[in-house]
PDB file of C-alpha atoms in Angstrom:
ATOM      1  CA  MET A   1     199.916 191.470  -0.188  1.00  0.00           C
ATOM      2  CA  THR A   2     202.215 192.576   2.597  1.00  0.00           C
ATOM      3  CA  ASN A   3     202.785 190.578   5.757  1.00  0.00           C
ATOM      4  CA  SER A   4     200.617 192.980   7.781  1.00  0.00           C
ATOM      5  CA  GLU A   5     197.749 192.611   5.310  1.00  0.00           C
ATOM      6  CA  GLN A   6     198.023 188.788   5.426  1.00  0.00           C
ATOM      7  CA  ALA A   7     197.979 188.853   9.206  1.00  0.00           C
ATOM      8  CA  MET A   8     194.853 191.053   9.226  1.00  0.00           C
ATOM      9  CA  ALA A   9     193.073 188.756   6.730  1.00  0.00           C
ATOM     10  CA  GLN A  10     193.852 185.630   8.829  1.00  0.00           C
ATOM     11  CA  SER A  11     192.665 187.361  11.964  1.00  0.00           C
ATOM     12  CA  GLN A  12     189.256 188.116  10.331  1.00  0.00           C
ATOM     13  CA  TYR A  13     188.669 184.489   9.186  1.00  0.00           C
ATOM     14  CA  ASP A  14     188.687 181.594  11.598  1.00  0.00           C
ATOM     15  CA  PRO A  15     186.732 178.498  10.494  1.00  0.00           C
ATOM     16  CA  PHE A  16     185.995 177.454  14.093  1.00  0.00           C
ATOM     17  CA  LYS A  17     184.194 180.718  14.870  1.00  0.00           C
ATOM     18  CA  ILE A  18     181.293 179.787  12.558  1.00  0.00           C
ATOM     19  CA  VAL A  19     180.450 176.655  14.567  1.00  0.00           C
ATOM     20  CA  PRO A  20     178.253 178.477  17.106  1.00  0.00           C
ATOM     21  CA  ARG A  21     176.301 180.096  14.256  1.00  0.00           C
ATOM     22  CA  ARG A  22     175.669 176.642  12.731  1.00  0.00           C
ATOM     23  CA  ALA A  23     174.401 175.442  16.112  1.00  0.00           C
ATOM     24  CA  ARG A  24     171.890 178.316  16.130  1.00  0.00           C
ATOM     25  CA  GLY A  25     170.633 177.226  12.706  1.00  0.00           C
ATOM     26  CA  THR A  26     172.056 180.141  10.676  1.00  0.00           C
ATOM     27  CA  PRO A  27     173.549 179.518   7.251  1.00  0.00           C
ATOM     28  CA  THR A  28     177.186 178.547   7.090  1.00  0.00           C
ATOM     29  CA  VAL A  29     179.461 181.253   5.732  1.00  0.00           C
ATOM     30  CA  ARG A  30     181.193 180.042   2.611  1.00  0.00           C
ATOM     31  CA  THR A  31     184.637 181.212   1.625  1.00  0.00           C
ATOM     32  CA  THR A  32     187.101 180.421  -1.115  1.00  0.00           C
ATOM     33  CA  GLU A  33     189.878 180.240   1.410  1.00  0.00           C
ATOM     34  CA  ARG A  34     190.357 176.754   2.822  1.00  0.00           C
ATOM     35  CA  SER A  35     192.858 175.471   5.228  1.00  0.00           C
ATOM     36  CA  PHE A  36     193.867 171.906   5.970  1.00  0.00           C
ATOM     37  CA  ALA A  37     192.321 172.182   9.424  1.00  0.00           C
ATOM     38  CA  SER A  38     188.910 173.389   8.127  1.00  0.00           C
ATOM     39  CA  THR A  39     188.764 170.672   5.476  1.00  0.00           C
ATOM     40  CA  ARG A  40     189.560 167.947   8.031  1.00  0.00           C
ATOM     41  CA  THR A  41     186.914 169.341  10.401  1.00  0.00           C
ATOM     42  CA  ARG A  42     184.179 169.314   7.747  1.00  0.00           C
ATOM     43  CA  ARG A  43     185.111 165.791   6.688  1.00  0.00           C
ATOM     44  CA  SER A  44     184.905 164.590  10.291  1.00  0.00           C
ATOM     45  CA  ARG A  45     181.464 166.159  10.715  1.00  0.00           C
ATOM     46  CA  ARG A  46     180.190 164.589   7.518  1.00  0.00           C
ATOM     47  CA  LEU A  47     181.443 161.179   8.602  1.00  0.00           C
ATOM     48  CA  ALA A  48     179.771 161.610  12.000  1.00  0.00           C
ATOM     49  CA  ALA A  49     176.484 162.678  10.381  1.00  0.00           C
ATOM     50  CA  ALA A  50     176.613 159.700   8.019  1.00  0.00           C
ATOM     51  CA  ALA A  51     177.194 157.353  10.964  1.00  0.00           C
ATOM     52  CA  VAL A  52     174.184 158.789  12.841  1.00  0.00           C
ATOM     53  CA  ALA A  53     171.999 158.468   9.746  1.00  0.00           C
ATOM     54  CA  ALA A  54     173.072 154.846   9.268  1.00  0.00           C
ATOM     55  CA  SER A  55     172.302 153.991  12.893  1.00  0.00           C
ATOM     56  CA  CYS A  56     168.865 155.570  12.524  1.00  0.00           C
ATOM     57  CA  LEU A  57     168.099 153.374   9.532  1.00  0.00           C
ATOM     58  CA  LEU A  58     169.185 150.252  11.387  1.00  0.00           C
ATOM     59  CA  LEU A  59     167.027 151.078  14.412  1.00  0.00           C
ATOM     60  CA  THR A  60     164.056 152.144  12.207  1.00  0.00           C
ATOM     61  CA  SER A  61     163.559 155.145  14.495  1.00  0.00           C
ATOM     62  CA  CYS A  62     165.856 157.849  15.726  1.00  0.00           C
ATOM     63  CA  GLY A  63     164.105 160.254  18.054  1.00  0.00           C
ATOM     64  CA  SER A  64     160.911 160.088  15.971  1.00  0.00           C
ATOM     65  CA  SER A  65     157.456 159.618  17.481  1.00  0.00           C
ATOM     66  CA  THR A  66     156.062 158.029  14.334  1.00  0.00           C
ATOM     67  CA  LYS A  67     154.933 154.437  14.952  1.00  0.00           C
ATOM     68  CA  PRO A  68     155.045 151.764  12.275  1.00  0.00           C
ATOM     69  CA  THR A  69     151.629 151.129  10.803  1.00  0.00           C
ATOM     70  CA  ALA A  70     150.213 147.630  10.913  1.00  0.00           C
ATOM     71  CA  SER A  71     149.730 145.799   7.692  1.00  0.00           C
ATOM     72  CA  ALA A  72     146.257 145.240   6.360  1.00  0.00           C
ATOM     73  CA  ASP A  73     146.439 141.537   7.260  1.00  0.00           C
ATOM     74  CA  SER A  74     147.374 142.175  10.896  1.00  0.00           C
ATOM     75  CA  ALA A  75     144.916 145.072  11.376  1.00  0.00           C
ATOM     76  CA  ALA A  76     141.891 143.257  10.016  1.00  0.00           C
ATOM     77  CA  PRO A  77     139.888 141.426  12.749  1.00  0.00           C
ATOM     78  CA  ALA A  78     139.483 137.711  12.472  1.00  0.00           C
ATOM     79  CA  PRO A  79     136.148 136.776  10.908  1.00  0.00           C
ATOM     80  CA  SER A  80     133.604 135.433  13.365  1.00  0.00           C
ATOM     81  CA  SER A  81     130.376 133.687  12.758  1.00  0.00           C
ATOM     82  CA  ALA A  82     127.445 135.850  13.831  1.00  0.00           C
ATOM     83  CA  SER A  83     125.231 134.101  16.346  1.00  0.00           C
ATOM     84  CA  PRO A  84     121.550 134.176  15.503  1.00  0.00           C
ATOM     85  CA  SER A  85     119.509 136.696  17.477  1.00  0.00           C
ATOM     86  CA  PRO A  86     117.093 135.106  19.945  1.00  0.00           C
ATOM     87  CA  ASN A  87     113.448 135.020  19.059  1.00  0.00           C
ATOM     88  CA  ALA A  88     111.672 138.008  20.611  1.00  0.00           C
ATOM     89  CA  THR A  89     108.678 135.934  21.700  1.00  0.00           C
ATOM     90  CA  ASP A  90     110.809 133.282  23.383  1.00  0.00           C
ATOM     91  CA  THR A  91     112.801 135.972  25.203  1.00  0.00           C
ATOM     92  CA  ALA A  92     109.601 137.638  26.379  1.00  0.00           C
ATOM     93  CA  LYS A  93     108.261 134.313  27.669  1.00  0.00           C
ATOM     94  CA  VAL A  94     111.400 133.698  29.716  1.00  0.00           C
ATOM     95  CA  LYS A  95     111.145 137.145  31.310  1.00  0.00           C
ATOM     96  CA  LEU A  96     107.431 136.662  31.921  1.00  0.00           C
ATOM     97  CA  LEU A  97     107.891 133.339  33.726  1.00  0.00           C
ATOM     98  CA  THR A  98     110.706 134.843  35.800  1.00  0.00           C
ATOM     99  CA  ALA A  99     108.343 137.607  36.919  1.00  0.00           C
ATOM    100  CA  TYR A 100     105.648 135.020  37.624  1.00  0.00           C
ATOM    101  CA  GLN A 101     108.016 133.121  39.913  1.00  0.00           C
ATOM    102  CA  GLY A 102     108.828 136.400  41.683  1.00  0.00           C
ATOM    103  CA  PHE A 103     105.096 137.024  42.058  1.00  0.00           C
ATOM    104  CA  TRP A 104     104.719 133.760  43.981  1.00  0.00           C
ATOM    105  CA  ASN A 105     107.887 134.250  46.002  1.00  0.00           C
ATOM    106  CA  ILE A 106     106.452 137.529  47.305  1.00  0.00           C
ATOM    107  CA  GLN A 107     103.188 135.801  48.292  1.00  0.00           C
ATOM    108  CA  VAL A 108     104.956 132.970  50.083  1.00  0.00           C
ATOM    109  CA  GLN A 109     107.029 135.426  52.118  1.00  0.00           C
ATOM    110  CA  ALA A 110     104.010 137.560  52.944  1.00  0.00           C
ATOM    111  CA  TYR A 111     101.732 134.678  53.963  1.00  0.00           C
ATOM    112  CA  THR A 112     104.363 132.829  56.017  1.00  0.00           C
ATOM    113  CA  THR A 113     105.467 135.933  57.938  1.00  0.00           C
ATOM    114  CA  GLY A 114     102.110 137.681  58.134  1.00  0.00           C
ATOM    115  CA  SER A 115     103.525 140.962  56.789  1.00  0.00           C
ATOM    116  CA  LEU A 116     104.253 142.852  53.579  1.00  0.00           C
ATOM    117  CA  ASP A 117     106.902 145.032  55.199  1.00  0.00           C
ATOM    118  CA  GLY A 118     109.958 145.387  52.961  1.00  0.00           C
ATOM    119  CA  LEU A 119     108.487 143.271  50.175  1.00  0.00           C
ATOM    120  CA  PRO A 120     108.436 144.858  46.692  1.00  0.00           C
ATOM    121  CA  VAL A 121     104.936 143.666  45.850  1.00  0.00           C
ATOM    122  CA  ASN A 122     104.406 146.295  43.145  1.00  0.00           C
ATOM    123  CA  THR A 123     107.469 144.970  41.308  1.00  0.00           C
ATOM    124  CA  TYR A 124     105.571 141.790  40.433  1.00  0.00           C
ATOM    125  CA  ALA A 125     101.870 142.572  40.960  1.00  0.00           C
ATOM    126  CA  LEU A 126      99.640 145.286  39.585  1.00  0.00           C
ATOM    127  CA  GLY A 127      95.971 146.177  39.768  1.00  0.00           C
ATOM    128  CA  PRO A 128      93.594 143.420  41.002  1.00  0.00           C
ATOM    129  CA  ALA A 129      96.483 140.983  41.571  1.00  0.00           C
ATOM    130  CA  PHE A 130      98.139 143.483  43.900  1.00  0.00           C
ATOM    131  CA  TYR A 131      94.963 143.995  45.929  1.00  0.00           C
ATOM    132  CA  ASP A 132      94.289 140.245  46.082  1.00  0.00           C
ATOM    133  CA  ILE A 133      97.592 139.756  47.883  1.00  0.00           C
ATOM    134  CA  GLU A 134      96.760 142.496  50.384  1.00  0.00           C
ATOM    135  CA  GLN A 135      93.242 141.168  51.046  1.00  0.00           C
ATOM    136  CA  THR A 136      94.402 137.549  51.372  1.00  0.00           C
ATOM    137  CA  LEU A 137      97.042 138.604  53.912  1.00  0.00           C
ATOM    138  CA  GLN A 138      94.446 140.590  55.876  1.00  0.00           C
ATOM    139  CA  TYR A 139      92.182 137.518  55.973  1.00  0.00           C
ATOM    140  CA  TYR A 140      94.958 135.255  57.296  1.00  0.00           C
ATOM    141  CA  ASN A 141      95.885 137.801  59.960  1.00  0.00           C
ATOM    142  CA  SER A 142      92.239 138.183  61.011  1.00  0.00           C
ATOM    143  CA  GLN A 143      92.031 134.401  61.446  1.00  0.00           C
ATOM    144  CA  ASN A 144      95.390 134.273  63.268  1.00  0.00           C
ATOM    145  CA  LEU A 145      96.770 132.040  60.526  1.00  0.00           C
ATOM    146  CA  VAL A 146     100.103 131.771  58.754  1.00  0.00           C
ATOM    147  CA  MET A 147     101.022 129.601  55.806  1.00  0.00           C
ATOM    148  CA  ARG A 148     103.788 127.015  55.821  1.00  0.00           C
ATOM    149  CA  GLY A 149     105.571 125.378  52.935  1.00  0.00           C
ATOM    150  CA  ARG A 150     105.424 126.304  49.266  1.00  0.00           C
ATOM    151  CA  PRO A 151     102.978 125.647  46.433  1.00  0.00           C
ATOM    152  CA  LYS A 152     104.073 123.568  43.463  1.00  0.00           C
ATOM    153  CA  LEU A 153     103.829 125.491  40.205  1.00  0.00           C
ATOM    154  CA  SER A 154     103.693 124.311  36.590  1.00  0.00           C
ATOM    155  CA  PRO A 155     103.001 127.462  34.553  1.00  0.00           C
ATOM    156  CA  GLU A 156     102.539 127.633  30.796  1.00  0.00           C
ATOM    157  CA  VAL A 157     102.314 130.762  28.671  1.00  0.00           C
ATOM    158  CA  VAL A 158      99.206 130.152  26.582  1.00  0.00           C
ATOM    159  CA  ALA A 159      99.010 133.570  24.930  1.00  0.00           C
ATOM    160  CA  ILE A 160     101.347 136.518  24.432  1.00  0.00           C
ATOM    161  CA  SER A 161     100.978 139.664  22.355  1.00  0.00           C
ATOM    162  CA  LEU A 162     103.966 141.819  21.396  1.00  0.00           C
ATOM    163  CA  ALA A 163     102.225 143.668  18.569  1.00  0.00           C
ATOM    164  CA  LYS A 164     101.776 146.914  20.484  1.00  0.00           C
ATOM    165  CA  GLU A 165     102.640 148.335  23.887  1.00  0.00           C
ATOM    166  CA  PRO A 166     101.875 147.585  26.599  1.00  0.00           C
ATOM    167  CA  PHE A 167     102.511 143.920  25.833  1.00  0.00           C
ATOM    168  CA  SER A 168     100.109 141.412  27.334  1.00  0.00           C
ATOM    169  CA  ALA A 169     100.137 137.711  28.115  1.00  0.00           C
ATOM    170  CA  THR A 170      98.129 134.899  29.704  1.00  0.00           C
ATOM    171  CA  ILE A 171      99.522 132.155  31.937  1.00  0.00           C
ATOM    172  CA  SER A 172      97.748 128.897  32.735  1.00  0.00           C
ATOM    173  CA  ASP A 173      98.850 126.948  35.807  1.00  0.00           C
ATOM    174  CA  CYS A 174      97.802 123.913  37.769  1.00  0.00           C
ATOM    175  CA  ILE A 175      98.817 124.870  41.306  1.00  0.00           C
ATOM    176  CA  ASP A 176      99.306 122.156  43.879  1.00  0.00           C
ATOM    177  CA  THR A 177      98.914 123.385  47.486  1.00  0.00           C
ATOM    178  CA  THR A 178      99.435 120.013  49.148  1.00  0.00           C
ATOM    179  CA  ASN A 179     102.521 121.365  50.917  1.00  0.00           C
ATOM    180  CA  PHE A 180     101.298 124.945  51.299  1.00  0.00           C
ATOM    181  CA  LEU A 181      98.838 124.919  54.177  1.00  0.00           C
ATOM    182  CA  PRO A 182      97.554 127.303  56.894  1.00  0.00           C
ATOM    183  CA  TYR A 183      98.554 126.887  60.553  1.00  0.00           C
ATOM    184  CA  ASP A 184      97.278 128.522  63.716  1.00  0.00           C
ATOM    185  CA  LYS A 185      99.785 131.212  64.643  1.00  0.00           C
ATOM    186  CA  SER A 186      99.269 130.719  68.407  1.00  0.00           C
ATOM    187  CA  THR A 187      99.152 126.928  68.700  1.00  0.00           C
ATOM    188  CA  GLY A 188     101.153 125.944  65.633  1.00  0.00           C
ATOM    189  CA  LYS A 189      98.517 123.377  64.726  1.00  0.00           C
ATOM    190  CA  PRO A 190      97.173 122.894  61.166  1.00  0.00           C
ATOM    191  CA  ALA A 191      93.968 124.801  60.462  1.00  0.00           C
ATOM    192  CA  LYS A 192      90.796 122.946  59.539  1.00  0.00           C
ATOM    193  CA  LEU A 193      90.165 122.927  55.782  1.00  0.00           C
ATOM    194  CA  THR A 194      86.819 123.042  54.044  1.00  0.00           C
ATOM    195  CA  ASP A 195      88.264 121.600  50.812  1.00  0.00           C
ATOM    196  CA  ASN A 196      90.510 118.575  50.585  1.00  0.00           C
ATOM    197  CA  VAL A 197      91.273 119.073  46.888  1.00  0.00           C
ATOM    198  CA  PHE A 198      94.707 120.631  46.589  1.00  0.00           C
ATOM    199  CA  ARG A 199      95.059 120.974  42.834  1.00  0.00           C
ATOM    200  CA  HIS A 200      93.107 123.628  40.964  1.00  0.00           C
ATOM    201  CA  PRO A 201      93.557 125.358  37.616  1.00  0.00           C
ATOM    202  CA  TRP A 202      94.497 129.049  37.706  1.00  0.00           C
ATOM    203  CA  THR A 203      94.550 131.695  34.989  1.00  0.00           C
ATOM    204  CA  PHE A 204      96.791 134.757  35.237  1.00  0.00           C
ATOM    205  CA  THR A 205      97.014 137.819  33.048  1.00  0.00           C
ATOM    206  CA  ALA A 206     100.160 139.908  32.793  1.00  0.00           C
ATOM    207  CA  SER A 207     101.328 143.199  31.346  1.00  0.00           C
ATOM    208  CA  PHE A 208     104.727 144.580  30.281  1.00  0.00           C
ATOM    209  CA  ASP A 209     105.478 148.307  30.724  1.00  0.00           C
ATOM    210  CA  ASN A 210     108.928 148.493  29.030  1.00  0.00           C
ATOM    211  CA  VAL A 211     110.576 147.650  32.356  1.00  0.00           C
ATOM    212  CA  GLN A 212     109.039 144.576  33.944  1.00  0.00           C
ATOM    213  CA  TRP A 213     106.366 141.962  33.408  1.00  0.00           C
ATOM    214  CA  ARG A 214     103.752 142.188  36.156  1.00  0.00           C
ATOM    215  CA  ILE A 215     100.820 139.941  37.023  1.00  0.00           C
ATOM    216  CA  THR A 216      97.624 141.988  36.754  1.00  0.00           C
ATOM    217  CA  ASP A 217      94.919 139.462  37.620  1.00  0.00           C
ATOM    218  CA  ALA A 218      94.548 135.923  38.986  1.00  0.00           C
ATOM    219  CA  LYS A 219      91.531 133.643  38.936  1.00  0.00           C
ATOM    220  CA  ILE A 220      91.088 130.151  40.391  1.00  0.00           C
ATOM    221  CA  ASP A 221      88.504 127.614  39.252  1.00  0.00           C
ATOM    222  CA  ARG A 222      87.587 125.794  42.467  1.00  0.00           C
ATOM    223  CA  ASN A 223      85.067 123.634  40.652  1.00  0.00           C
ATOM    224  CA  LYS A 224      87.799 121.823  38.758  1.00  0.00           C
ATOM    225  CA  THR A 225      90.867 119.862  39.603  1.00  0.00           C
ATOM    226  CA  CYS A 226      93.935 119.222  37.482  1.00  0.00           C
TER     227      CYS A 226
END
C-alpha cells in the first residue's frame, strides 16, 4: 500500500467519530483495525460502566422506579381478637329508650313554653301520641296554664318484636309528676289540682320505621298508683 493509500484509509476511519452514533443507540461499527488510542478509550468506558453498575448494586436502586416489596411477615396485619357483635334486641331497646326520652323532652318544652313552634314532634311521636300532645297543649293554653319542672321517669321495655317490619314495642312506666305541675300563666301561682296522687302507671306503644323509634300511643291508669 502506498503512502497516499494509507493516508486515505486513515482519513476514512476515526474511532472517535462513532461515539455520536453510539449515543443515538445505533450499533457500534466493528473493525479489525485497532489503534492504541481506541483500545484505551474502550477500556476506560468499560471501567466507567462497571463502576456505575457497582454503585447501583450498593444503592439497591439506580434511576429505577421499582420499590422493594415487603416480606410476607411485614405485610401481614397483626391478628386481632374479633369483638362480639351486640345483641340486636339489646341495641333496639337502647334506641327505643332514647327515643322515649326525646318524646318526653318535646312535651316538657311544649308545655312549659305553651308552643310547639320549632319542636320536631313528629320525630318522636306518631299517630294518637302525636295528637295527644297537640290536644294537651291546647287545653293548657285554653286554661292559661303552663307547666313547670320535669316529670320523673322510670321506663321499662316489657315487650319488643323484631320479627318483621315495622318493629313494635311496649314500654311500661311509673311516672312521678310531683315536680311537674301547672301554674297560672298570668299570676304565676300554682293551679288547683283535683288529684293529689302524683304517681300513676303508664303504658306506651312504639313503632320503628327503619329510621327512628316513635311513640304511637300513650295510656294512663288514673285508678292506680305505683
